[in-house]
C-alpha positions as a LaTeX table, in Angstrom:
\begin{tabular}{lrrr}
\hline
Residue & $x$ (\AA) & $y$ (\AA) & $z$ (\AA) \\
\hline
Met1 & $-28.62$ & $-46.23$ & $-30.91$ \\
Asn2 & $-32.26$ & $-46.76$ & $-30.28$ \\
Trp3 & $-34.07$ & $-43.48$ & $-29.46$ \\
Ile4 & $-36.62$ & $-45.22$ & $-27.31$ \\
Leu5 & $-33.88$ & $-46.67$ & $-25.10$ \\
Leu6 & $-32.18$ & $-43.26$ & $-24.82$ \\
Asp7 & $-35.49$ & $-41.64$ & $-23.86$ \\
Arg8 & $-36.04$ & $-44.19$ & $-21.07$ \\
Ile9 & $-32.53$ & $-43.67$ & $-19.70$ \\
Leu10 & $-33.01$ & $-39.88$ & $-19.63$ \\
Arg11 & $-36.38$ & $-40.24$ & $-17.88$ \\
Val12 & $-34.74$ & $-42.27$ & $-15.11$ \\
Phe13 & $-31.65$ & $-40.08$ & $-14.63$ \\
Arg14 & $-33.20$ & $-36.63$ & $-15.18$ \\
Pro15 & $-34.67$ & $-36.34$ & $-11.61$ \\
Ile16 & $-31.43$ & $-37.63$ & $-10.11$ \\
Val17 & $-29.35$ & $-35.06$ & $-12.02$ \\
Phe18 & $-31.77$ & $-32.31$ & $-10.99$ \\
Leu19 & $-31.60$ & $-33.23$ & $-7.30$ \\
Val20 & $-27.81$ & $-33.50$ & $-7.29$ \\
Thr21 & $-27.43$ & $-30.15$ & $-9.07$ \\
Ala22 & $-29.90$ & $-28.43$ & $-6.73$ \\
Gly23 & $-28.17$ & $-29.92$ & $-3.69$ \\
Leu24 & $-24.76$ & $-28.69$ & $-4.84$ \\
Gly25 & $-26.15$ & $-25.24$ & $-5.53$ \\
Leu26 & $-27.67$ & $-24.96$ & $-2.06$ \\
Ala27 & $-24.53$ & $-26.28$ & $-0.36$ \\
Gly28 & $-22.40$ & $-23.54$ & $-1.95$ \\
Cys29 & $-24.58$ & $-20.68$ & $-0.71$ \\
Glu30 & $-23.56$ & $-20.69$ & 2.94 \\
Leu31 & $-22.68$ & $-17.21$ & 4.23 \\
Thr32 & $-20.40$ & $-16.61$ & 7.18 \\
Glu33 & $-19.75$ & $-13.44$ & 9.11 \\
Thr34 & $-16.21$ & $-12.10$ & 8.92 \\
Thr35 & $-14.73$ & $-9.42$ & 11.15 \\
Leu36 & $-11.68$ & $-7.50$ & 9.96 \\
Ala37 & $-9.13$ & $-6.12$ & 12.39 \\
Glu38 & $-8.44$ & $-2.39$ & 12.21 \\
Pro39 & $-4.89$ & $-1.88$ & 10.82 \\
Asp40 & $-2.33$ & 0.15 & 12.76 \\
Asp41 & $-1.19$ & 3.53 & 11.50 \\
Lys42 & 2.61 & 3.33 & 11.04 \\
Leu43 & 5.15 & 6.08 & 10.51 \\
Val44 & 6.81 & 6.10 & 7.08 \\
Ala45 & 10.08 & 7.91 & 6.36 \\
Glu46 & 10.82 & 8.38 & 2.67 \\
Ala47 & 14.45 & 9.46 & 2.38 \\
Tyr48 & 16.06 & 10.45 & $-0.92$ \\
Ile49 & 19.78 & 11.10 & $-1.18$ \\
Arg50 & 21.22 & 12.22 & $-4.52$ \\
Val51 & 24.99 & 12.62 & $-4.60$ \\
Gly52 & 27.68 & 12.66 & $-7.25$ \\
Asp53 & 25.56 & 13.84 & $-10.19$ \\
Gly54 & 25.21 & 17.60 & $-10.04$ \\
Thr55 & 24.12 & 19.33 & $-6.85$ \\
Asp56 & 23.86 & 16.94 & $-3.90$ \\
Gln57 & 20.38 & 16.75 & $-2.37$ \\
Val58 & 18.94 & 15.13 & 0.76 \\
Thr59 & 15.22 & 15.11 & 1.54 \\
Val60 & 13.18 & 13.14 & 4.08 \\
Phe61 & 9.38 & 13.06 & 3.95 \\
Leu62 & 7.52 & 11.76 & 7.03 \\
His63 & 3.90 & 10.64 & 6.88 \\
Trp64 & 1.48 & 8.07 & 8.33 \\
Thr65 & 0.44 & 4.96 & 6.40 \\
Leu66 & $-3.29$ & 5.49 & 6.95 \\
Gly67 & $-3.21$ & 9.24 & 7.40 \\
Thr68 & $-4.94$ & 9.05 & 10.76 \\
Gly69 & $-1.88$ & 9.93 & 12.86 \\
Asn70 & $-1.33$ & 13.42 & 14.21 \\
Ile71 & 0.64 & 15.51 & 11.70 \\
Asn72 & 1.78 & 17.85 & 14.48 \\
Asp73 & 3.71 & 15.00 & 16.10 \\
Leu74 & 5.80 & 14.77 & 12.92 \\
Arg75 & 6.67 & 18.49 & 12.92 \\
Phe76 & 8.69 & 18.03 & 16.11 \\
Ala77 & 10.61 & 14.96 & 14.89 \\
Ala78 & 14.39 & 14.94 & 14.98 \\
Val79 & 15.66 & 13.77 & 11.59 \\
Arg80 & 19.32 & 12.90 & 11.18 \\
Val81 & 21.28 & 11.18 & 8.40 \\
Val82 & 24.13 & 9.16 & 9.89 \\
Ser83 & 27.25 & 8.77 & 7.79 \\
Glu84 & 30.02 & 6.25 & 8.44 \\
Val85 & 32.63 & 8.56 & 6.92 \\
Ser86 & 31.67 & 12.13 & 7.84 \\
Glu87 & 29.69 & 13.82 & 10.58 \\
Asp88 & 25.96 & 13.31 & 10.98 \\
Leu89 & 23.69 & 15.50 & 8.91 \\
Leu90 & 20.86 & 17.18 & 10.86 \\
Leu91 & 17.76 & 18.05 & 8.84 \\
Gly92 & 15.25 & 20.80 & 9.52 \\
Leu93 & 11.56 & 21.25 & 8.76 \\
Thr94 & 10.62 & 22.92 & 5.47 \\
Ser95 & 7.72 & 23.15 & 3.02 \\
Pro96 & 6.32 & 19.79 & 1.78 \\
Ala97 & 6.77 & 21.08 & $-1.77$ \\
Arg98 & 10.55 & 20.54 & $-1.38$ \\
Cys99 & 9.97 & 16.77 & $-1.00$ \\
Leu100 & 6.99 & 16.17 & $-3.28$ \\
Arg101 & 6.59 & 16.24 & $-7.01$ \\
Val102 & 2.83 & 16.89 & $-7.17$ \\
Asp103 & 0.76 & 19.79 & $-8.43$ \\
Glu104 & $-0.97$ & 20.34 & $-5.09$ \\
Pro105 & 1.29 & 19.57 & $-2.08$ \\
Gly106 & $-1.69$ & 20.21 & 0.21 \\
Glu107 & $-3.26$ & 16.94 & $-0.98$ \\
Val108 & $-0.61$ & 14.84 & 0.80 \\
Glu109 & $-0.41$ & 14.99 & 4.59 \\
Gly110 & 3.14 & 14.84 & 5.82 \\
Val111 & 6.20 & 16.93 & 6.65 \\
Cys112 & 9.43 & 17.51 & 4.77 \\
Phe113 & 12.93 & 17.79 & 6.19 \\
Val114 & 16.05 & 19.05 & 4.37 \\
Pro115 & 19.55 & 19.97 & 5.56 \\
Ser116 & 19.99 & 23.57 & 6.61 \\
Asp117 & 23.53 & 23.67 & 5.20 \\
Asp118 & 24.90 & 22.84 & 1.76 \\
Val119 & 25.53 & 19.09 & 1.51 \\
Asp120 & 27.92 & 19.08 & $-1.48$ \\
Gly121 & 30.82 & 16.80 & $-0.58$ \\
Val122 & 29.41 & 15.76 & 2.80 \\
Leu123 & 28.07 & 12.41 & 1.54 \\
Leu124 & 29.86 & 10.23 & $-1.00$ \\
Pro125 & 28.30 & 8.03 & $-3.69$ \\
Gly126 & 27.99 & 4.36 & $-2.76$ \\
\hline
\end{tabular}
């Protein structure tokens, strides 16, 4: 191909390519203001029931999703495990260390509930 012809073509199209590229760059830089809604703090109940493999265990840990809820409200909660076969199992407040497997239970804000009586045989596997 003739270099002189290629040079003429580039001289004609170079300003056009520059303007189109600059225009696209400026069009993509528009900023808009976005407002986020504050999420609601929801109650979470983490219940663990282990039956049929050694000593039966039931624990329920209550906490707030965002951690902004009042922890004292959770201390007065009534926690009950309802069984279709046997009587309901009422749980009482205890140390959070009974529900958590962490080095420092004070790091997590929540309350732990366990049955006051032995639960062996009260709940069945399945």
